[in-house]
Short mmCIF file of C-alpha atoms and ligand atoms in Angstrom, two decimals:
data_model
loop_
_atom_site.label_atom_id
_atom_site.label_comp_id
_atom_site.label_asym_id
_atom_site.label_seq_id
_atom_site.Cartn_x
_atom_site.Cartn_y
_atom_site.Cartn_z
CA MET A 28 -64.64 51.55 -70.74
CA LYS A 29 -63.62 51.40 -67.08
CA LYS A 30 -66.73 51.76 -64.98
CA ILE A 31 -70.26 50.49 -65.56
CA LEU A 32 -73.41 51.70 -63.85
CA VAL A 33 -76.17 49.11 -63.66
CA ALA A 34 -79.57 50.79 -63.92
CA ASN A 35 -81.46 47.89 -62.38
CA ARG A 36 -81.93 45.91 -59.20
CA GLY A 37 -82.13 42.39 -57.80
CA GLU A 38 -80.79 39.29 -59.48
CA ILE A 39 -80.11 40.90 -62.85
CA ALA A 40 -78.11 43.77 -61.33
CA LEU A 41 -75.97 41.23 -59.50
CA ARG A 42 -75.61 39.04 -62.57
CA ILE A 43 -74.45 41.97 -64.73
CA MET A 44 -71.95 43.21 -62.12
CA ARG A 45 -70.40 39.75 -61.82
CA SER A 46 -69.48 39.72 -65.51
CA ALA A 47 -68.31 43.34 -65.37
CA ARG A 48 -66.00 42.56 -62.45
CA GLU A 49 -64.54 39.54 -64.23
CA MET A 50 -63.69 41.91 -67.08
CA GLY A 51 -61.83 44.20 -64.70
CA LEU A 52 -64.50 46.89 -64.81
CA ALA A 53 -65.59 48.89 -61.77
CA THR A 54 -69.31 48.73 -60.95
CA VAL A 55 -71.85 51.26 -59.75
CA ALA A 56 -75.24 50.31 -58.32
CA VAL A 57 -78.21 52.65 -58.11
CA TYR A 58 -80.82 51.80 -55.52
CA SER A 59 -84.13 52.82 -54.02
CA ASP A 60 -85.01 53.10 -50.33
CA ALA A 61 -86.44 49.57 -50.48
CA ASP A 62 -83.13 48.10 -51.69
CA ARG A 63 -80.71 49.76 -49.26
CA LEU A 64 -79.57 46.41 -47.85
CA ALA A 65 -79.84 44.34 -51.03
CA PRO A 66 -76.93 42.08 -52.09
CA PHE A 67 -76.51 43.89 -55.41
CA VAL A 68 -75.85 47.15 -53.56
CA ARG A 69 -73.22 45.54 -51.36
CA PHE A 70 -71.62 43.77 -54.29
CA ALA A 71 -71.08 47.00 -56.25
CA ASP A 72 -67.89 49.01 -55.86
CA GLU A 73 -70.00 52.13 -55.41
CA ALA A 74 -73.69 52.71 -54.85
CA VAL A 75 -75.88 55.75 -55.40
CA HIS A 76 -79.28 56.23 -53.81
CA ILE A 77 -81.74 57.46 -56.44
CA GLY A 78 -85.08 57.74 -54.68
CA GLY A 79 -88.10 56.25 -53.04
CA PRO A 80 -89.24 52.64 -53.25
CA ALA A 81 -91.76 53.08 -56.08
CA SER A 82 -90.10 52.40 -59.47
CA SER A 83 -91.45 55.71 -60.76
CA ASP A 84 -89.42 57.45 -58.03
CA SER A 85 -86.20 55.52 -58.62
CA TYR A 86 -85.49 52.86 -61.26
CA LEU A 87 -87.59 54.64 -63.86
CA ARG A 88 -85.95 58.02 -63.21
CA GLY A 89 -83.61 58.26 -66.19
CA ASP A 90 -82.49 61.74 -65.14
CA ARG A 91 -81.27 60.47 -61.76
CA VAL A 92 -79.56 57.47 -63.33
CA ILE A 93 -77.64 59.75 -65.69
CA GLU A 94 -76.83 62.08 -62.80
CA ALA A 95 -75.46 59.10 -60.84
CA CYS A 96 -73.24 58.32 -63.83
CA ARG A 97 -71.87 61.84 -63.81
CA ALA A 98 -71.32 61.79 -60.05
CA THR A 99 -69.36 58.53 -60.15
CA GLY A 100 -67.63 58.95 -63.48
CA ALA A 101 -69.18 55.80 -64.94
CA ASP A 102 -68.71 55.66 -68.70
CA ALA A 103 -71.43 53.13 -69.53
CA ILE A 104 -74.92 52.11 -68.42
CA HIS A 105 -76.29 48.58 -68.51
CA PRO A 106 -80.09 48.77 -68.26
CA GLY A 107 -80.79 45.06 -67.57
CA TYR A 108 -84.40 44.14 -68.39
CA GLY A 109 -87.64 45.93 -67.56
CA PHE A 110 -87.47 49.49 -66.21
CA LEU A 111 -85.59 51.73 -68.71
CA SER A 112 -84.18 48.90 -70.82
CA GLU A 113 -86.43 49.41 -73.87
CA ASN A 114 -86.93 53.13 -73.53
CA ALA A 115 -85.54 54.72 -76.71
CA ASN A 116 -85.71 58.23 -75.24
CA PHE A 117 -83.60 57.16 -72.30
CA ALA A 118 -81.05 55.53 -74.60
CA ARG A 119 -80.91 58.79 -76.56
CA GLN A 120 -80.41 60.90 -73.43
CA VAL A 121 -77.63 58.57 -72.32
CA ALA A 122 -75.85 58.98 -75.64
CA GLU A 123 -76.31 62.75 -75.56
CA ALA A 124 -74.70 62.81 -72.11
CA GLY A 125 -71.64 61.14 -73.67
CA ILE A 126 -72.29 57.85 -71.90
CA ILE A 127 -72.29 54.43 -73.61
CA PHE A 128 -75.67 52.70 -73.56
CA ILE A 129 -75.05 48.95 -73.44
CA GLY A 130 -77.71 47.97 -75.91
CA PRO A 131 -79.00 48.77 -79.38
CA THR A 132 -79.44 52.23 -80.88
CA PRO A 133 -82.54 54.26 -80.00
CA GLU A 134 -83.62 53.89 -83.64
CA ALA A 135 -83.58 50.07 -83.47
CA MET A 136 -85.51 50.21 -80.21
CA GLU A 137 -88.11 52.46 -81.81
CA VAL A 138 -88.58 50.28 -84.88
CA MET A 139 -89.04 47.13 -82.79
CA GLY A 140 -91.17 48.98 -80.21
CA SER A 141 -93.76 49.49 -82.94
CA LYS A 142 -95.05 46.13 -84.16
CA LEU A 143 -96.17 47.69 -87.45
CA ALA A 144 -92.82 49.41 -88.04
CA ALA A 145 -91.13 46.09 -87.25
CA LYS A 146 -93.23 44.23 -89.84
CA ASN A 147 -92.41 46.83 -92.44
CA ALA A 148 -88.72 46.81 -91.62
CA VAL A 149 -88.43 43.05 -92.17
CA LYS A 150 -90.70 43.00 -95.24
CA SER A 151 -87.96 42.73 -97.85
CA TYR A 152 -86.10 39.90 -96.06
CA GLY A 153 -88.52 37.08 -96.78
CA ILE A 154 -89.19 36.38 -93.11
CA PRO A 155 -92.46 34.48 -92.53
CA LEU A 156 -95.17 36.67 -90.97
CA VAL A 157 -98.63 35.68 -89.76
CA PRO A 158 -101.11 36.54 -92.55
CA GLY A 159 -102.63 39.94 -91.75
CA THR A 160 -102.24 43.67 -92.26
CA ASP A 161 -99.00 45.62 -92.23
CA SER A 162 -100.54 49.02 -91.67
CA ALA A 163 -102.94 50.39 -89.07
CA ILE A 164 -106.61 49.50 -89.59
CA GLU A 165 -108.58 52.73 -89.40
CA ASN A 166 -112.17 51.67 -89.97
CA LEU A 167 -114.60 48.78 -89.91
CA ALA A 168 -114.87 48.46 -93.70
CA GLU A 169 -111.15 47.84 -93.88
CA ALA A 170 -111.32 45.28 -91.08
CA ILE A 171 -114.16 43.40 -92.81
CA GLU A 172 -112.14 43.33 -96.03
CA VAL A 173 -109.11 41.82 -94.24
CA ALA A 174 -111.27 39.37 -92.28
CA LYS A 175 -112.66 38.01 -95.56
CA GLU A 176 -109.15 37.07 -96.61
CA ILE A 177 -107.79 35.64 -93.39
CA GLY A 178 -110.96 34.27 -91.81
CA PHE A 179 -111.95 33.83 -88.16
CA PRO A 180 -110.87 33.66 -85.44
CA LEU A 181 -108.59 36.62 -85.87
CA LEU A 182 -106.52 38.72 -83.56
CA ILE A 183 -106.50 42.50 -83.17
CA LYS A 184 -103.16 43.72 -81.86
CA ALA A 185 -101.99 47.13 -80.72
CA SER A 186 -98.96 48.30 -82.69
CA ALA A 187 -97.45 49.79 -79.51
CA GLY A 188 -98.27 46.63 -77.53
CA GLY A 189 -96.19 43.50 -77.22
CA GLY A 190 -95.61 40.73 -74.75
CA GLY A 191 -99.33 39.96 -74.94
CA LYS A 192 -100.48 43.47 -74.08
CA GLY A 193 -103.25 44.97 -76.20
CA MET A 194 -104.47 41.80 -77.94
CA ARG A 195 -108.09 40.83 -78.64
CA ILE A 196 -109.40 37.64 -80.19
CA VAL A 197 -112.37 38.02 -82.53
CA GLU A 198 -114.29 34.77 -82.99
CA GLU A 199 -116.83 35.89 -85.58
CA ALA A 200 -117.78 38.74 -87.88
CA SER A 201 -120.55 40.02 -85.64
CA GLU A 202 -118.00 40.90 -82.91
CA LEU A 203 -115.61 42.67 -85.23
CA GLU A 204 -116.94 46.21 -84.90
CA SER A 205 -117.23 46.29 -81.12
CA GLN A 206 -113.86 44.60 -80.60
CA MET A 207 -112.16 47.00 -83.01
CA LYS A 208 -113.53 49.99 -81.13
CA ARG A 209 -112.46 48.57 -77.82
CA ALA A 210 -108.99 47.66 -79.06
CA ILE A 211 -108.41 51.15 -80.46
CA SER A 212 -109.56 52.97 -77.32
CA GLU A 213 -107.59 50.59 -75.09
CA ALA A 214 -104.46 51.08 -77.16
CA GLU A 215 -104.94 54.84 -76.98
CA SER A 216 -105.22 54.90 -73.21
CA ALA A 217 -102.59 52.24 -72.50
CA PHE A 218 -99.89 53.28 -74.99
CA GLY A 219 -100.95 56.74 -76.22
CA ASP A 220 -101.08 55.21 -79.70
CA GLY A 221 -104.38 53.89 -81.07
CA ALA A 222 -102.86 52.09 -84.07
CA VAL A 223 -104.10 48.50 -84.30
CA PHE A 224 -103.63 45.77 -86.90
CA VAL A 225 -105.16 42.41 -87.61
CA GLU A 226 -103.66 38.93 -87.91
CA ARG A 227 -104.91 35.39 -88.37
CA TYR A 228 -105.21 33.80 -84.93
CA VAL A 229 -102.74 30.92 -84.67
CA SER A 230 -104.37 28.56 -82.19
CA GLY A 231 -102.28 26.45 -79.84
CA PRO A 232 -98.91 27.77 -80.94
CA ARG A 233 -95.53 27.25 -79.37
CA HIS A 234 -93.50 30.27 -78.39
CA ILE A 235 -89.95 29.88 -79.60
CA GLU A 236 -87.45 32.70 -79.45
CA ILE A 237 -83.97 33.02 -80.90
CA GLN A 238 -81.10 34.76 -79.16
CA VAL A 239 -79.06 37.00 -81.44
CA LEU A 240 -75.85 38.95 -81.00
CA ALA A 241 -74.67 41.67 -83.34
CA ASP A 242 -71.56 43.84 -83.23
CA GLN A 243 -70.91 47.33 -84.59
CA HIS A 244 -69.10 45.90 -87.62
CA GLY A 245 -72.03 44.17 -89.29
CA ASN A 246 -71.50 40.69 -87.83
CA VAL A 247 -74.68 38.94 -86.68
CA VAL A 248 -74.94 35.48 -85.13
CA HIS A 249 -77.71 33.55 -83.42
CA LEU A 250 -77.28 31.45 -80.30
CA PHE A 251 -80.09 29.02 -81.05
CA GLU A 252 -83.57 28.94 -79.53
CA ARG A 253 -85.33 29.00 -76.22
CA GLU A 254 -88.66 27.23 -75.88
CA CYS A 255 -90.89 29.48 -73.72
CA SER A 256 -94.37 28.03 -74.23
CA ILE A 257 -94.95 27.25 -70.55
CA GLN A 258 -96.35 30.59 -69.42
CA ARG A 259 -99.24 31.90 -67.42
CA ARG A 260 -100.90 35.10 -68.57
CA HIS A 261 -97.82 36.05 -70.56
CA GLN A 262 -95.57 35.46 -67.58
CA LYS A 263 -93.07 32.73 -68.44
CA VAL A 264 -92.76 29.92 -65.91
CA VAL A 265 -90.44 27.35 -67.49
CA GLU A 266 -87.97 27.94 -70.32
CA GLU A 267 -85.60 25.51 -71.95
CA ALA A 268 -82.93 25.26 -74.61
CA PRO A 269 -82.83 23.69 -77.05
CA SER A 270 -86.46 23.09 -78.06
CA SER A 271 -87.38 19.42 -78.20
CA VAL A 272 -89.28 19.82 -81.48
CA LEU A 273 -86.92 21.71 -83.78
CA THR A 274 -85.00 19.74 -86.37
CA PRO A 275 -81.52 21.01 -87.24
CA GLU A 276 -82.98 22.33 -90.50
CA MET A 277 -85.77 24.27 -88.74
CA ARG A 278 -83.25 25.63 -86.23
CA ASP A 279 -81.07 26.80 -89.05
CA ALA A 280 -83.96 28.45 -90.90
CA MET A 281 -85.32 30.20 -87.81
CA GLY A 282 -81.81 31.26 -86.79
CA LYS A 283 -81.21 32.77 -90.23
CA SER A 284 -84.57 34.57 -90.08
CA ALA A 285 -83.71 35.93 -86.62
CA CYS A 286 -80.38 37.26 -87.90
CA ASP A 287 -82.23 38.90 -90.78
CA VAL A 288 -84.63 40.59 -88.34
CA ALA A 289 -81.55 41.97 -86.55
CA ARG A 290 -80.06 43.13 -89.86
CA ALA A 291 -83.35 44.77 -90.85
CA CYS A 292 -83.05 47.24 -87.95
CA ASN A 293 -79.23 47.53 -87.88
CA TYR A 294 -79.28 45.82 -84.53
CA VAL A 295 -76.31 46.01 -82.17
CA GLY A 296 -75.90 43.97 -79.00
CA ALA A 297 -77.93 41.09 -77.59
CA GLY A 298 -81.54 40.76 -78.71
CA THR A 299 -84.28 38.17 -78.89
CA VAL A 300 -86.48 37.43 -81.87
CA GLU A 301 -89.83 35.87 -80.96
CA PHE A 302 -91.57 33.41 -83.21
CA LEU A 303 -94.81 31.45 -83.09
CA LEU A 304 -94.61 27.85 -84.24
CA ASP A 305 -97.92 26.34 -85.33
CA ASP A 306 -98.99 22.68 -85.14
CA ARG A 307 -97.74 22.10 -88.68
CA MET A 308 -94.29 23.44 -87.81
CA ASN A 309 -94.72 26.71 -89.69
CA TYR A 310 -92.96 29.57 -87.95
CA TYR A 311 -93.88 33.23 -87.94
CA PHE A 312 -91.97 36.30 -86.73
CA LEU A 313 -93.83 38.06 -83.93
CA GLU A 314 -91.63 40.71 -82.37
CA MET A 315 -88.09 41.48 -81.29
CA ASN A 316 -87.15 42.26 -77.72
CA THR A 317 -84.31 44.75 -77.71
CA ARG A 318 -82.82 43.78 -74.36
CA LEU A 319 -81.21 40.96 -72.43
CA GLN A 320 -84.03 38.64 -71.37
CA VAL A 321 -84.82 37.07 -68.01
CA GLU A 322 -84.32 33.58 -69.44
CA HIS A 323 -80.92 34.27 -71.07
CA PRO A 324 -79.14 31.79 -68.70
CA VAL A 325 -80.44 28.71 -70.55
CA THR A 326 -78.71 29.98 -73.68
CA GLU A 327 -75.52 30.64 -71.73
CA MET A 328 -75.59 27.11 -70.35
CA ILE A 329 -75.91 25.37 -73.72
CA THR A 330 -73.49 27.62 -75.61
CA GLY A 331 -70.92 28.48 -72.94
CA VAL A 332 -71.19 32.15 -73.95
CA ASP A 333 -71.48 34.84 -71.27
CA LEU A 334 -74.06 37.10 -72.92
CA VAL A 335 -73.44 40.07 -70.63
CA ARG A 336 -69.71 39.93 -71.36
CA GLU A 337 -70.50 39.93 -75.10
CA GLN A 338 -72.90 42.86 -74.67
CA ILE A 339 -70.17 44.87 -72.97
CA LYS A 340 -67.53 43.99 -75.57
CA VAL A 341 -69.88 44.92 -78.40
CA ALA A 342 -70.70 48.23 -76.69
CA GLU A 343 -66.95 48.94 -76.50
CA GLY A 344 -66.81 48.54 -80.26
CA LEU A 345 -65.04 45.18 -80.34
CA PRO A 346 -65.97 42.68 -83.07
CA LEU A 347 -67.60 39.38 -82.05
CA SER A 348 -64.87 36.91 -81.16
CA PHE A 349 -66.70 33.92 -82.68
CA THR A 350 -68.59 33.05 -85.84
CA GLN A 351 -71.83 31.14 -86.34
CA GLU A 352 -69.81 28.00 -87.11
CA ASP A 353 -68.01 28.25 -83.77
CA LEU A 354 -71.30 27.97 -81.87
CA LYS A 355 -72.56 24.53 -80.85
CA ILE A 356 -75.31 23.24 -78.58
CA HIS A 357 -73.97 21.42 -75.52
CA GLY A 358 -76.56 19.37 -73.67
CA HIS A 359 -79.84 20.75 -72.41
CA ALA A 360 -80.79 23.52 -69.97
CA ILE A 361 -84.03 24.31 -68.15
CA GLU A 362 -84.99 27.37 -66.16
CA VAL A 363 -87.78 27.45 -63.60
CA ARG A 364 -88.74 30.86 -62.29
CA VAL A 365 -89.37 30.93 -58.57
CA TYR A 366 -91.91 33.59 -57.67
CA ALA A 367 -93.15 34.67 -54.25
CA GLU A 368 -96.67 33.76 -55.32
CA ASP A 369 -99.22 31.26 -54.07
CA PRO A 370 -100.11 28.91 -56.92
CA GLN A 371 -102.91 27.42 -54.82
CA ASN A 372 -104.49 30.82 -54.42
CA GLY A 373 -104.62 32.33 -57.90
CA PHE A 374 -100.87 33.09 -57.93
CA LEU A 375 -101.41 35.99 -55.57
CA PRO A 376 -98.12 37.65 -54.66
CA ASP A 377 -97.07 36.46 -51.20
CA ILE A 378 -94.49 38.95 -50.06
CA GLY A 379 -92.92 38.83 -46.61
CA ASN A 380 -89.76 37.66 -44.93
CA LEU A 381 -87.52 34.90 -46.30
CA LYS A 382 -87.31 33.02 -43.01
CA THR A 383 -85.53 30.07 -44.59
CA TYR A 384 -83.63 30.43 -47.83
CA LYS A 385 -81.39 27.50 -48.75
CA ARG A 386 -80.30 27.14 -52.37
CA PRO A 387 -79.74 23.82 -54.09
CA GLU A 388 -76.16 23.04 -55.03
CA GLY A 389 -74.18 20.64 -57.16
CA PRO A 390 -73.01 20.11 -60.72
CA GLY A 391 -75.12 21.67 -63.45
CA ILE A 392 -77.09 23.93 -61.13
CA ARG A 393 -77.18 27.72 -61.40
CA VAL A 394 -79.25 29.97 -59.17
CA ASP A 395 -79.58 33.62 -60.23
CA ASP A 396 -81.12 35.52 -57.35
CA GLY A 397 -80.83 38.74 -55.39
CA PHE A 398 -81.96 37.64 -51.95
CA GLU A 399 -80.51 36.18 -48.78
CA GLU A 400 -82.05 34.39 -45.83
CA GLY A 401 -83.78 36.81 -43.48
CA MET A 402 -84.47 39.46 -46.13
CA ASP A 403 -87.87 40.93 -46.79
CA ILE A 404 -89.23 40.69 -50.31
CA PRO A 405 -90.26 44.24 -51.21
CA ILE A 406 -93.82 44.79 -52.41
CA TYR A 407 -92.80 47.40 -54.96
CA TYR A 408 -91.27 45.21 -57.64
CA ASP A 409 -91.66 41.97 -59.54
CA PRO A 410 -92.16 39.11 -57.04
CA MET A 411 -89.53 36.86 -58.66
CA ILE A 412 -87.24 35.40 -55.98
CA ALA A 413 -84.87 33.38 -58.13
CA LYS A 414 -84.23 31.72 -61.44
CA LEU A 415 -83.31 28.11 -60.97
CA VAL A 416 -81.40 26.72 -63.93
CA THR A 417 -80.16 23.19 -64.51
CA HIS A 418 -77.87 21.95 -67.24
CA ALA A 419 -77.21 18.31 -68.13
CA GLY A 420 -76.22 16.06 -70.99
CA ASP A 421 -79.74 15.60 -72.27
CA ARG A 422 -83.31 16.75 -71.63
CA ASP A 423 -84.33 13.84 -69.37
CA GLN A 424 -81.29 14.41 -67.18
CA ALA A 425 -81.94 18.15 -67.07
CA ILE A 426 -85.52 17.43 -65.90
CA ALA A 427 -84.30 14.96 -63.27
CA ARG A 428 -81.69 17.44 -62.11
CA MET A 429 -84.30 20.20 -61.92
CA THR A 430 -86.60 17.98 -59.87
CA ARG A 431 -83.75 17.27 -57.47
CA ALA A 432 -82.80 20.96 -57.35
CA ILE A 433 -86.39 21.99 -56.57
CA ASN A 434 -86.50 19.41 -53.75
CA ASP A 435 -83.26 20.88 -52.39
CA PHE A 436 -84.47 24.51 -52.59
CA HIS A 437 -85.80 25.29 -49.11
CA ILE A 438 -87.79 28.47 -48.76
CA SER A 439 -90.06 29.34 -45.86
CA GLY A 440 -91.78 32.53 -44.79
CA VAL A 441 -93.39 33.10 -48.17
CA LYS A 442 -95.37 30.88 -50.52
CA THR A 443 -93.51 30.12 -53.74
CA THR A 444 -94.09 28.62 -57.17
CA LEU A 445 -91.49 25.87 -56.60
CA ALA A 446 -94.08 23.10 -56.37
CA PHE A 447 -95.76 24.49 -59.47
CA GLY A 448 -92.46 24.24 -61.34
CA LYS A 449 -92.06 20.65 -60.20
CA PHE A 450 -95.57 19.86 -61.38
CA ALA A 451 -94.93 21.45 -64.79
CA ILE A 452 -91.64 19.76 -65.64
CA ASN A 453 -92.88 16.35 -64.52
CA HIS A 454 -96.17 16.53 -66.37
CA GLU A 455 -96.55 13.96 -69.14
CA ALA A 456 -97.11 16.69 -71.73
CA PHE A 457 -93.88 18.45 -70.78
CA LYS A 458 -91.88 15.25 -70.56
CA SER A 459 -93.04 14.13 -73.98
CA GLY A 460 -92.31 17.55 -75.46
CA ASN A 461 -95.85 17.70 -76.79
CA PHE A 462 -97.17 20.98 -75.35
CA ASP A 463 -98.03 24.51 -76.42
CA THR A 464 -98.78 27.95 -74.94
CA HIS A 465 -102.02 26.59 -73.44
CA PHE A 466 -100.17 24.15 -71.16
CA VAL A 467 -101.00 25.90 -67.88
CA LYS A 468 -104.60 26.60 -68.86
CA ASN A 469 -105.09 23.02 -70.04
CA PHE A 470 -103.39 21.09 -67.27
CA PHE A 471 -103.08 23.20 -64.16
CA SER A 472 -105.59 23.48 -61.34
CA PRO A 473 -104.70 24.25 -57.71
CA GLU A 474 -105.57 20.66 -56.66
CA VAL A 475 -102.80 19.15 -58.79
CA LEU A 476 -100.29 20.61 -56.35
CA ASP A 477 -101.83 18.84 -53.36
CA VAL A 478 -99.72 15.78 -54.09
CA PHE A 479 -96.50 17.82 -54.05
CA VAL A 480 -97.40 19.88 -51.01
CA ASP A 481 -98.67 16.79 -49.14
CA GLU A 482 -95.48 15.03 -50.02
CA GLU A 483 -93.47 17.79 -48.38
CA ALA A 484 -95.65 17.62 -45.28
CA ARG A 485 -95.16 13.84 -45.16
CA ILE A 486 -91.42 14.17 -45.43
CA ALA A 487 -91.39 16.83 -42.72
CA ALA A 488 -93.42 14.57 -40.40
CA LEU A 489 -91.13 11.66 -41.17
CA ALA A 490 -88.03 13.73 -40.46
CA ALA A 491 -89.51 14.94 -37.17
CA ASN A 492 -90.30 11.37 -36.17
CA LEU A 493 -86.83 10.17 -37.12
CA PHE A 494 -85.28 12.97 -35.11
CA TYR A 495 -87.45 12.05 -32.13
CA GLU A 496 -86.54 8.36 -32.33
CA LYS A 497 -82.88 9.21 -32.66
CA ALA A 498 -82.93 11.52 -29.66
CA LYS A 499 -84.74 8.84 -27.65
CA SER A 500 -82.11 6.21 -28.39
CA ALA A 501 -79.18 8.60 -28.37
CA ASN A 502 -77.32 6.73 -25.64
CA THR A 503 -78.13 3.25 -26.96
CA ALA A 504 -77.52 1.81 -30.41
CA SER A 505 -77.59 3.87 -33.63
CA GLU A 506 -79.99 1.60 -35.52
CA ASN A 507 -81.96 4.47 -36.98
CA GLN A 508 -79.16 5.73 -39.12
CA HIS A 509 -80.21 3.69 -42.08
CA ASN A 510 -83.92 3.84 -41.66
CA PRO A 511 -85.35 2.08 -44.74
CA GLU A 512 -88.60 4.04 -44.37
CA TRP A 513 -86.73 7.26 -44.96
CA ARG A 514 -85.17 5.95 -48.15
CA SER A 515 -88.36 4.55 -49.59
CA ARG A 516 -90.35 7.71 -49.01
CA ARG A 517 -87.91 9.98 -50.74
CA ASN A 518 -88.82 11.17 -54.19
C1 MV4 B 23 -100.34 35.66 -81.47
C2 MV4 B 23 -100.99 34.47 -81.07
C3 MV4 B 23 -101.73 33.80 -82.00
N1 MV4 B 23 -101.87 34.29 -83.25
N2 MV4 B 23 -100.49 36.10 -82.73
C4 MV4 B 23 -98.68 36.90 -77.18
C5 MV4 B 23 -97.42 37.62 -76.85
C6 MV4 B 23 -97.12 38.44 -78.03
N3 MV4 B 23 -95.71 38.40 -78.26
C7 MV4 B 23 -97.88 37.83 -79.15
N4 MV4 B 23 -98.70 36.80 -78.59
C8 MV4 B 23 -99.45 35.98 -79.36
N5 MV4 B 23 -99.60 36.38 -80.65
C9 MV4 B 23 -101.24 35.42 -83.59
N6 MV4 B 23 -101.41 35.89 -84.83
C10 MV4 B 23 -100.82 34.04 -79.76
C11 MV4 B 23 -100.07 34.80 -78.89
C12 MV4 B 23 -99.99 34.28 -77.56
C13 MV4 B 23 -98.81 33.85 -77.00
C14 MV4 B 23 -97.61 33.93 -77.69
C15 MV4 B 23 -96.45 33.50 -77.11
C16 MV4 B 23 -96.47 32.99 -75.82
C17 MV4 B 23 -97.62 32.92 -75.13
C18 MV4 B 23 -98.81 33.35 -75.70
C19 MV4 B 23 -99.98 33.24 -74.98
C20 MV4 B 23 -101.14 33.66 -75.52
C21 MV4 B 23 -101.13 34.20 -76.81
#
């Protein structure tokens, strides 16, 4: 492998190319009209324009991506996340074109893309599953039969869904028929596959996922968990590693289960196995994501492993260079996603120009982003501006470091979720570790940010006043240099 094409954009394209370059590989970017001036395009050794700003005209055009590979002589494609990353047909076309797809086989992607196929694949491995059906429910009589066993509330899920798409809660028997009908017709129109199944509804669960790595020689390891319960409408907001509730024994058991899920589909590369953890610390396998995930940096921070580098080595056919026993957890890492959204106005995307964009710096801080000061945030894609990651010796220090990093992240021109992140990680429930997937719903309302936003306004006013006083006494003494007010008002 000599040259890698990255079929993605923004922060993840940049992040992948950095590892590729460190490995001595040449890099090719593909870009849309909207990304002509983006840092990832400039960073690449070569760049190929593949179409208009809409994803469907560019980043989702597998044919143009493969053509760009041919034109540049790239011998591998890294799909990043989103876009074509979990498209089994694309992976197949890539292989047929004689290009290496940096990821699992199309077959593994297909098995895990179908929640029912996934359940059946792992059946013989003794992995805990939420009580429910393992084949499509076709009619009401069947649903009533299952409901009698598992009770209410229950959850109807689309087999082709995932990531929260195509789920319906049924509170009582009288709703079962209408909800079934709706779920089936929704699944048909959304995924072209009307297969639905039923599970017991686990209320107030935690979302814990395990990072796995598998090579082409049958070696599978896990790189511990990420706690991802702090999410809003299935969009993760804060992720951390390790989880503050897992005992070493639980971690071991869930890690082994995750490796078994990977084995069950002959997985190759980096993947993530999602589990629910209920209030009695029972865990259940939910689904496997067959890609590198947005939140992979927290795992990199606590393990010291460069996951993209490992993905590339595995795709080249090299065996993993470490065993499970070699892997240890070092300290604690937290990621806060910074979106160009207004948390005080229903998280509406607030695209525009990044008038000010100053990143926090210092030990234990990592910022994965794809923007620079003065750039416009395009309306066509995900409104994530940056992933802010802190790493420290323990969880309390990682929280303190994140708070400091958020305070030192200066963005103007667009509204961001920075204050929301600060609210979340400093909330009593987060600090204590006692929270679940309902955190945002339970604790967040737009007013809770007033204190943070006001605080910023106060500091700005104070700074302006200090500046004014200093200018006024510029040719006299410098008594304002250690203004005690300034110190006491800092947070
Ligand atoms: C569940 C569940 C409760 N009970 N399944 C949402 C994402 C998808 N991976 C599966 N999801 C859920 N499945 C049963 N049987 C609750 C969720 C869920 C959830 C899971 C993880 C993170 C956030 C969530 C938010 C709402 C619901």
